[in-house]
XYZ file of C-alpha atoms in Angstrom:
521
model
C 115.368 101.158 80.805
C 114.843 97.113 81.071
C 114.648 97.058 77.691
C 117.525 95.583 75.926
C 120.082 97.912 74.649
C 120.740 95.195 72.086
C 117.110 95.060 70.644
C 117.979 98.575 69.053
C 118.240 97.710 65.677
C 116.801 98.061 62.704
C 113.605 96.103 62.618
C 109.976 96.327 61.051
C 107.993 99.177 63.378
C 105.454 97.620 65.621
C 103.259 99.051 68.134
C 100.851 98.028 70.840
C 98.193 98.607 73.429
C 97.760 98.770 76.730
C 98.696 96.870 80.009
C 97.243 97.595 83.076
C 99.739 97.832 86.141
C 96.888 97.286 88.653
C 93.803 98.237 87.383
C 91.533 95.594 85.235
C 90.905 96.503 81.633
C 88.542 94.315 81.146
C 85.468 97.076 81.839
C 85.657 98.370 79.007
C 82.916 97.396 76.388
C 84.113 96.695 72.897
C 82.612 95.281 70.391
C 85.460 93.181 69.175
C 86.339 89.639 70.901
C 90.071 89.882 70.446
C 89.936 85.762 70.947
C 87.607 85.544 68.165
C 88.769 87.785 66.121
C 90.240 86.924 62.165
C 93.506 87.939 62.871
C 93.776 85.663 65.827
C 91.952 82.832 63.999
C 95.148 80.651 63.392
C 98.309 79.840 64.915
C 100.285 83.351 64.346
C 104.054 82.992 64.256
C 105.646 86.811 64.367
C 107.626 88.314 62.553
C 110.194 90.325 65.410
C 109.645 88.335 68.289
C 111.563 89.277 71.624
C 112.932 85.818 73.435
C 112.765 86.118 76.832
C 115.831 83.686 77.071
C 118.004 85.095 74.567
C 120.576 87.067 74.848
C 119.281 90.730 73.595
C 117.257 90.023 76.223
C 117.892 92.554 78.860
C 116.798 91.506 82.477
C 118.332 94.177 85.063
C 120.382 91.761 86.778
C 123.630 90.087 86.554
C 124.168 88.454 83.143
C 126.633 88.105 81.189
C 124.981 89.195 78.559
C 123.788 92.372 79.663
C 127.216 93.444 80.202
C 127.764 92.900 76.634
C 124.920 94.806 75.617
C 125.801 97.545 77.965
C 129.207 97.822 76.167
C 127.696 97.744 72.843
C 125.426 100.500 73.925
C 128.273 102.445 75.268
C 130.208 102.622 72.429
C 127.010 104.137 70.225
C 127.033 106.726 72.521
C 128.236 109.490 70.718
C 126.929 108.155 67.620
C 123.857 110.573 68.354
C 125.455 112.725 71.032
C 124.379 113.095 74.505
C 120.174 113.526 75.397
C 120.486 116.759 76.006
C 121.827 117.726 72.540
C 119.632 115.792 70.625
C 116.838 118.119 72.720
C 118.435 120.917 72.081
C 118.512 119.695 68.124
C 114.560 119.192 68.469
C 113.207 122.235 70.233
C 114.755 122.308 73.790
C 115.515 125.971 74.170
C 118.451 127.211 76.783
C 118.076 125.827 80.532
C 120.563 126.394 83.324
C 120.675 121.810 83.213
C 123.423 119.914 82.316
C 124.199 116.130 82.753
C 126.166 114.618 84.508
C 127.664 110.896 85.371
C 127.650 109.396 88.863
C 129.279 105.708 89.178
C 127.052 102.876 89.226
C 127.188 101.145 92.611
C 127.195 97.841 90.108
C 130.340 97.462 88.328
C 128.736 95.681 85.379
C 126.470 98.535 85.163
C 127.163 101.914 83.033
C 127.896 104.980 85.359
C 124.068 106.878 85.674
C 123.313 110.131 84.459
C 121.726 112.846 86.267
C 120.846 116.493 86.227
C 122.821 118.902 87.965
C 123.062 123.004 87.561
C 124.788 124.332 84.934
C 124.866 127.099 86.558
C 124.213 129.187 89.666
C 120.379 129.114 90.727
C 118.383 130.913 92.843
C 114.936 129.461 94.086
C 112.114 130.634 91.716
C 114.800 129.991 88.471
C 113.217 128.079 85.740
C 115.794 125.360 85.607
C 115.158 123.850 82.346
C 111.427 123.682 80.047
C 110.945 121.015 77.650
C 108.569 121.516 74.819
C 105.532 119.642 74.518
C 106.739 118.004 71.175
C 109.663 116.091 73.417
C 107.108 114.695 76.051
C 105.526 111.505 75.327
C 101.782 110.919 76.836
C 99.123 109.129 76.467
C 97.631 111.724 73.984
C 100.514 111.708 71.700
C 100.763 107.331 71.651
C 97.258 107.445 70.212
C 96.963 109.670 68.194
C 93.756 110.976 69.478
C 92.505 112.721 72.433
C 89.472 111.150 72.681
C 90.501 108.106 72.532
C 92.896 108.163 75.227
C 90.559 109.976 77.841
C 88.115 106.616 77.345
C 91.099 104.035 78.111
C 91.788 106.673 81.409
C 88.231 107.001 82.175
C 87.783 103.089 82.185
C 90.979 102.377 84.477
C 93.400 101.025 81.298
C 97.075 101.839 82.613
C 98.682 104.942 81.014
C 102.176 103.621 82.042
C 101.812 100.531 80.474
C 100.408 101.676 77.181
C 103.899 104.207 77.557
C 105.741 101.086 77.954
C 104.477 99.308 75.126
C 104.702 102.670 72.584
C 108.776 102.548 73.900
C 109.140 99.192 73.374
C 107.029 99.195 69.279
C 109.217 102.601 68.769
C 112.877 100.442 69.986
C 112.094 97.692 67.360
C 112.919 100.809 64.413
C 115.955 101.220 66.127
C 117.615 104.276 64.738
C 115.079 105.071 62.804
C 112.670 106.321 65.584
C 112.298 109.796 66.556
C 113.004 108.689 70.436
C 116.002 106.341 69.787
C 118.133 108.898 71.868
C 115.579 109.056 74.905
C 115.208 105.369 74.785
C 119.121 104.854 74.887
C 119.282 106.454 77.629
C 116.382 104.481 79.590
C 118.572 101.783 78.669
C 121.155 102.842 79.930
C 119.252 104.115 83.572
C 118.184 100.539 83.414
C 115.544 101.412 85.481
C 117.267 102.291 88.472
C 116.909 104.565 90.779
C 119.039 107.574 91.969
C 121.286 104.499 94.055
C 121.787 102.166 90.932
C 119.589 99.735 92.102
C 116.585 98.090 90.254
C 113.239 97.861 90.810
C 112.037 95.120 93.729
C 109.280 93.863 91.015
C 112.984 92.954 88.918
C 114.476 91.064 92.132
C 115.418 87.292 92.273
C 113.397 85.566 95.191
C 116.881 85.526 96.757
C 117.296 89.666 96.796
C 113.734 89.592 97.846
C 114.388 87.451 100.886
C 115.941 90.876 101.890
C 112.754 92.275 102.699
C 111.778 89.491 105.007
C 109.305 90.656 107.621
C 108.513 93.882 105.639
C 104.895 94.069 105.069
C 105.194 95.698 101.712
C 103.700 93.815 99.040
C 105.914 94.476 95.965
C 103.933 93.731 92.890
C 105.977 91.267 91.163
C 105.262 90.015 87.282
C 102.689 93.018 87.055
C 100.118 91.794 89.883
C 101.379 87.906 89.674
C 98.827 87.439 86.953
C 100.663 87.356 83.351
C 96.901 86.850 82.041
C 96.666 90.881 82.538
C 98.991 91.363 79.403
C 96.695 89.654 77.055
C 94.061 92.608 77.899
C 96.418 94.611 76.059
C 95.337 93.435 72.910
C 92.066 95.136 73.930
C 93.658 98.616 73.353
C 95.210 97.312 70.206
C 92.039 96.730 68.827
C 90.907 99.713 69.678
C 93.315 102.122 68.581
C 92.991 102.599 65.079
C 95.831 104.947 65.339
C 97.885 101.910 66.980
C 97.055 99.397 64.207
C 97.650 102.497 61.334
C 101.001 103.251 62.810
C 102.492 99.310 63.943
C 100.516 97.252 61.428
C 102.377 93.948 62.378
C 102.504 91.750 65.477
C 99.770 92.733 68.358
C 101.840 93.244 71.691
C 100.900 89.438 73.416
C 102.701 88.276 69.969
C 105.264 90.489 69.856
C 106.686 90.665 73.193
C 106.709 87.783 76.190
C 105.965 88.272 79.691
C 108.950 89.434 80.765
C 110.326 91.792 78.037
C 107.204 93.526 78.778
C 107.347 93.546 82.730
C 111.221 95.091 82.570
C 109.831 98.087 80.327
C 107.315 98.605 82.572
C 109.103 99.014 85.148
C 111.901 101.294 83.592
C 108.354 103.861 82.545
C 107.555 103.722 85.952
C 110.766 105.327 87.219
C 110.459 107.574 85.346
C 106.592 108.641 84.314
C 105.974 111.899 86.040
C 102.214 112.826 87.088
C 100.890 116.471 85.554
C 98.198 118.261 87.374
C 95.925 120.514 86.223
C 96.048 118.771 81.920
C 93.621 116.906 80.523
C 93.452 112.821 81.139
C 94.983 111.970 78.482
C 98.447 114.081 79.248
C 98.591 113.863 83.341
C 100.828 110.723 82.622
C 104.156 112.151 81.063
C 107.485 110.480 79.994
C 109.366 114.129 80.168
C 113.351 114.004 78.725
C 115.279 115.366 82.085
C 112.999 114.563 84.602
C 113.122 111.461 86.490
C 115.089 109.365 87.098
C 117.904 111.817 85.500
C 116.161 113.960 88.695
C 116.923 113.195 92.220
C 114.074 112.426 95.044
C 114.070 114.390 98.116
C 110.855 114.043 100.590
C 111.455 117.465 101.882
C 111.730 119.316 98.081
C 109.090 121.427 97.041
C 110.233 122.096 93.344
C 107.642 119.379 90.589
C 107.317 119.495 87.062
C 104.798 121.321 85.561
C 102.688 121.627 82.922
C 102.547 125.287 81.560
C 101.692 126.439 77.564
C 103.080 124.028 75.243
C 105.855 122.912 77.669
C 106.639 120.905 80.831
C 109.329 123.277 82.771
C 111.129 122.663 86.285
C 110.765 125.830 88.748
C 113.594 124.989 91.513
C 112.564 125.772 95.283
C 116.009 126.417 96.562
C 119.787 127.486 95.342
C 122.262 125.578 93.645
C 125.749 125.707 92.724
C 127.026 124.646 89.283
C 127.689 121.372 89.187
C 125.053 120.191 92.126
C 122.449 117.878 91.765
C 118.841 119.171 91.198
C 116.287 117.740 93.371
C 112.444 117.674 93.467
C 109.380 116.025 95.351
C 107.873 114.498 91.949
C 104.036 114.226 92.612
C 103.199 110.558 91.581
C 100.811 108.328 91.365
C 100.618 104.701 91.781
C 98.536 102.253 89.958
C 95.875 103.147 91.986
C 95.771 106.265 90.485
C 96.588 108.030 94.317
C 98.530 110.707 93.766
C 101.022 112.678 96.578
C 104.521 112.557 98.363
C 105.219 108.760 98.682
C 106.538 106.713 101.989
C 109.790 104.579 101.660
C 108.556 101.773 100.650
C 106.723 103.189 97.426
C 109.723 105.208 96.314
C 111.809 101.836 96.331
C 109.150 100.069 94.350
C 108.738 103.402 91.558
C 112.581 104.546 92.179
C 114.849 101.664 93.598
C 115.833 104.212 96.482
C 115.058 104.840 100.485
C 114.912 108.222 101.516
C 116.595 108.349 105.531
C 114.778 111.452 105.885
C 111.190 111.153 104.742
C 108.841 112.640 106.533
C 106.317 111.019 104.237
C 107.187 107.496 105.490
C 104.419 105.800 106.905
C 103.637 102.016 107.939
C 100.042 99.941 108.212
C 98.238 98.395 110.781
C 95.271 96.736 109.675
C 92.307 96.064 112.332
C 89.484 93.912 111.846
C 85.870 93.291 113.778
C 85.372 90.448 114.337
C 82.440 88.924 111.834
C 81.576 85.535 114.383
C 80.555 88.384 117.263
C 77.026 88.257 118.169
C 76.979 92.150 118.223
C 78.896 92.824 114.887
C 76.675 94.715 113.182
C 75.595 96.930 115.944
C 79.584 97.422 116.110
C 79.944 97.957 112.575
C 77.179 100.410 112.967
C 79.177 102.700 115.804
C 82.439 102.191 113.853
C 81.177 103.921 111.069
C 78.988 106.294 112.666
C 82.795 107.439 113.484
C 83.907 107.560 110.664
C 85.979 104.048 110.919
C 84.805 100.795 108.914
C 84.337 97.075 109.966
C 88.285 96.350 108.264
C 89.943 99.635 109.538
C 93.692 100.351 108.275
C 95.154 102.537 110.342
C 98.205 104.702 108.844
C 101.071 105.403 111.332
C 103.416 107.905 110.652
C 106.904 108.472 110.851
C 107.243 110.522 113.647
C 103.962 110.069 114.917
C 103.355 106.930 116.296
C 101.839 108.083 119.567
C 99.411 109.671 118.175
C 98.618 106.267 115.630
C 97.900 104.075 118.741
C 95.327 106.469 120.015
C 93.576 106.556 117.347
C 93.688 103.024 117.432
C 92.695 102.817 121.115
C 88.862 103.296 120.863
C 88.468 100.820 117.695
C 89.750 98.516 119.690
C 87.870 98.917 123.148
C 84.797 98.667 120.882
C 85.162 94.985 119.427
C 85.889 94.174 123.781
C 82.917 95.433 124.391
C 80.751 92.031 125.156
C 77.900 92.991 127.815
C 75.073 93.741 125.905
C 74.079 96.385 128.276
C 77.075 98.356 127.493
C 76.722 98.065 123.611
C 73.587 99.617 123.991
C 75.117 102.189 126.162
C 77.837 102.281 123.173
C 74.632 102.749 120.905
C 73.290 105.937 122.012
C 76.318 107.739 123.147
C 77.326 110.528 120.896
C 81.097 109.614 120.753
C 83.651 106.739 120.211
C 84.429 106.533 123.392
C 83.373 103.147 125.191
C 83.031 102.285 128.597
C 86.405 100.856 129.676
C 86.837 99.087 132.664
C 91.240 98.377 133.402
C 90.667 95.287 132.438
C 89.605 95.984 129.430
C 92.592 99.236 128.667
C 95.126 95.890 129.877
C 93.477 93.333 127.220
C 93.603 96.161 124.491
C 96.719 97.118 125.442
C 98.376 93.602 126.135
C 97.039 92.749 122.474
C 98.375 95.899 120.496
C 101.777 95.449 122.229
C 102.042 91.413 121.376
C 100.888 92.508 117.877
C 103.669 95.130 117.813
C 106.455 92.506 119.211
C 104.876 89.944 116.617
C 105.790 92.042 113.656
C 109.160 92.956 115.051
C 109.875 89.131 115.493
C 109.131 88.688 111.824
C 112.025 90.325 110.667
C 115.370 88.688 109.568
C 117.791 91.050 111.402
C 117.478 93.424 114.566
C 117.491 96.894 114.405
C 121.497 96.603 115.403
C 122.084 94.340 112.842
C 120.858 96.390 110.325
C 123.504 99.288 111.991
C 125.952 96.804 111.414
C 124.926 95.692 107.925
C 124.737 99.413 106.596
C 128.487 100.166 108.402
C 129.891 97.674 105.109
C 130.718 100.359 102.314
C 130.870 96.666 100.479
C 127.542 95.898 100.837
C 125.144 94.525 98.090
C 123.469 98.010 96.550
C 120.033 95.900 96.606
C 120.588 94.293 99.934
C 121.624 97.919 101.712
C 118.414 99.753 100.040
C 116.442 96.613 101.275
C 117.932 96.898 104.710
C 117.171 101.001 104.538
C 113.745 100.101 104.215
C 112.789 97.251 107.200
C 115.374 99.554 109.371
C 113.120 102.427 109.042
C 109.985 99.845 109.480
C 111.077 98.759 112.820
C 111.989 101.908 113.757
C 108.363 102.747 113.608
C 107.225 99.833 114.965
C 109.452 99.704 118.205
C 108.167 103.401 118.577
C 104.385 101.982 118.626
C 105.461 99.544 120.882
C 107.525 102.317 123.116
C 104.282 104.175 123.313
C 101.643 100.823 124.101
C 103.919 99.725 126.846
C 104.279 103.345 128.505
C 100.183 103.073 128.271
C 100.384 100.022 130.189
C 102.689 101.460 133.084
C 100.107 103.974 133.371
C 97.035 101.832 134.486
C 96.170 102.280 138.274
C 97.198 98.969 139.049
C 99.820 96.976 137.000
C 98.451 93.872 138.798
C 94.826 93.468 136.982
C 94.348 90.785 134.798
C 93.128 91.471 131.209
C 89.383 90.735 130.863
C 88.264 87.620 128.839
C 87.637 88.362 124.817
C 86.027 86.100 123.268
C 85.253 88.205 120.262
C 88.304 89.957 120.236
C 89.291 92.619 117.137
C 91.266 91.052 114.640
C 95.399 93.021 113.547
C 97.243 92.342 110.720
């Protein structure tokens, strides 16, 4: 986990409230100003303080330091035995699991555990169930149901209020129940199944990387460290919080980015329930990810079932192999389902080749200085489309993306008021399209296509070459993973716009004028 392995000491319990990945906390009503209130009245200097610059300070990177801590970490390890014999110690009954050690791809970092069979296994085997009183959710931080469902019902993060309850329960050191789950977040460091970090961890060097990727990665929780302070909202809250960590409030007691590296360690690892209440569908469950592998094409989640969260495996294994599963996540959106590429490196640090989940955008636009907008915005959504469209192309599928594009478009060309009113009271999305018109559309979704593929650092053979270099940087190859299988998508979008062209009657028509066309981004 981000959170430094060094920090596990014994210190004065503390505990915290909420952050809120990317939702706002600020709905929620309270009847407290935490800038007004008496405990914030003066200057307050506290007590355990994390330094963001010092050296317990555990950023997932390259320093020095963390080396140090790693070692130090590494020689405790037997002090409490492995994770899965401490479960065993605390309820865990018999599972066909064991874990195992894979080399880090890092040399400064510790070797990564993971969960393989113990055993033979059939599909349908219950691989391993872990009791309730080993999972830690939302319910269980606060002490009280209620309580919990109204932070979830007014959009307060559930994985950062699991961050913060990790990070209160590391400052007791040994003397927390977890100490042996959180050693080993430490020592997964948040990584994913390939060793590497988080991209919201990355130096603006690593992320140059992702140059021409479209993927927003959420760095320093939104780019607003203002969204920590709302924590102290929850705090207030929570009598159960104050009762339990009666010291330093979490904007006191831990900076910016202490905070934004144990975030990011609960979110490789936070597994979605379905079917439990609100205040238990986010779950940090012992065994399951990242200890679990990520495959796209896996069937096999964990569930909730009576008192337990247990793994049900989908296929066989051998003793000794890896076990896999498609964890149902959700973002901090609160969407929930199988996740393209470049959410799985953002949650997992990893690219999977072969998901059939992947997916790119392609945002289009009406444009708003068009005399007919609103009679276009009118069709658009009569067809189920809206004035800002994004349009989701699929792995796989990218034919079938640009026709659905294809009549968005032809509607913002149309400029004849005549034929908008035709538009108006047909009973399709079809618009009258003249070649001129298909050329224009089509001449402007192919330059869009070659505009986005221009973006990009590296061709599509350069990236070949790159990956071909078993020496390559673990962040730069996952990074190069990811814009490979972008422009792989893209070039098939173009593939299938430019085969569209060479199918107009005659090549030689000129696009028509539009001077209102759609906008793409």
């Amino acid at each position: 986990m981000a959170m430094d392995a060094a920090c596990l000491q014994h210190t004065k319990s503390i505990l915290p409230p909420i952050h809120r990945p990317l939702s706002v906390l600020s709905r929620v009503s309270v009847s407290i100003s935490i800038r007004r209130s008496p405990r914030l009245a003066k200057p307050f200097r506290p007590r355990n303080t994390y330094s963001a610059s010092s050296s317990d300070t555990l950023v997932a990177g390259t320093r020095k330091e963390d080396v140090k801590s790693l070692e130090v970490l590494n020689k405790k390890q037997d002090e409490f035995g492995d994770l899965k014999s401490w479960m065993h110690k605390n309820g865990l009954p018999p599972c066909k699991v064991v874990l195992k050690e894979r080399t880090s791809h890092d040399s400064k970092h510790s070797p990564i555990h993971y969960v393989a069979a113990s055993e033979d296994l059939q599909a349908g085997d219950v691989a391993f169930s872990v009791p309730n009183s080993l999972v830690v959710t939302l319910e269980r931080v606060l002490g009280n149901e209620n309580i919990a469902e109204l932070l979830t019902t007014n959009k307060l993060s559930e994985l950062a209020c699991l961050a913060l309850y990790l990070m209160y329960e590391k400052k007791q050191g040994k003397k927390s129940f977890w100490y042996p789950y959180i050693k080993e977040l430490d020592r997964q460091r948040g990584r994913g199944q390939q060793a590497v970090e988080s991209p919201i961890l990355w130096t603006e060097t690593e992320l140059a990387y992702l140059t021409g990727s479209p993927t927003k990665f959420w760095r320093g929780l939104k780019g607003s460290r203002e969204n920590i302070y709302e924590l102290d909202t929850v705090w207030f809250m929570a009598g159960s919080l104050f009762q339990q960590y009666p010291y330093d409030i979490p904007t006191e007691a831990f900076p910016f980015e202490i905070f934004k590296q144990a975030f990011v360690a609960v979110q490789s690892c936070v597994v979605h329930l379905q079917k439990v209440s609100l205040a238990r569908r986010f779950a940090l469950v012992p065994l399951g990810p990242p200890l679990l592998a990520y495959k796209s094409n896996c069937r096999a989640m964990l569930t909730a079932v009576d008192g337990a969260v247990q793994l049900v495996v989908d296929r066989p294994y051998k003793a000794g192999e890896s076990i896999v599963v498609c964890e149902v996540k959700a973002d901090s959106y609160f969407r929930c389902g199988p996740q393209p590429n470049s959410k799985l490196l953002l949650n997992y640090g990893f690219v999977d080749e072969d998901n059939a989940y992947d997916r790119i955008v392609v945002e289009a636009a009406l444009n708003t200085e068009d005399p007919q907008y609103q009679d276009k915005r009118m069709v658009a959504q009569r067809n189920g489309k809206l004035s800002v469209q994004v349009f989701h192309v699929s792995v796989g599928k990218e034919k079938e993306a640009v026709a659905d594009m294809l009549p968005y478009l032809q509607l913002g060309y149309v400029s004849d008021p005549s034929e908008m009113q035709s538009v108006i009271s047909s009973q399709g999305p079809i618009c009258p399209v003249s070649p001129c018109m298909e050329r224009a559309v089509l001449d402007q979704l192919a330059g869009y296509f070659n505009t986005r593929l221009a973006g990009y650092a590296t061709t599509l053979s350069e990236d070949d070459s790159l990956l071909a270099d078993i020496d390559l940087d673990p962040k730069k190859r996952v990074a190069t993973q990811l814009v490979r299988l972008e422009k792989k998508m893209l070039s098939a979008c173009l593939r299938a716009t430019v085969d569209l062209i060479k199918q107009l009657p005659d090549s030689t028509v000129s696009p028509c004028p539009a001077p209102y066309a759609p906008k793409l981004r």
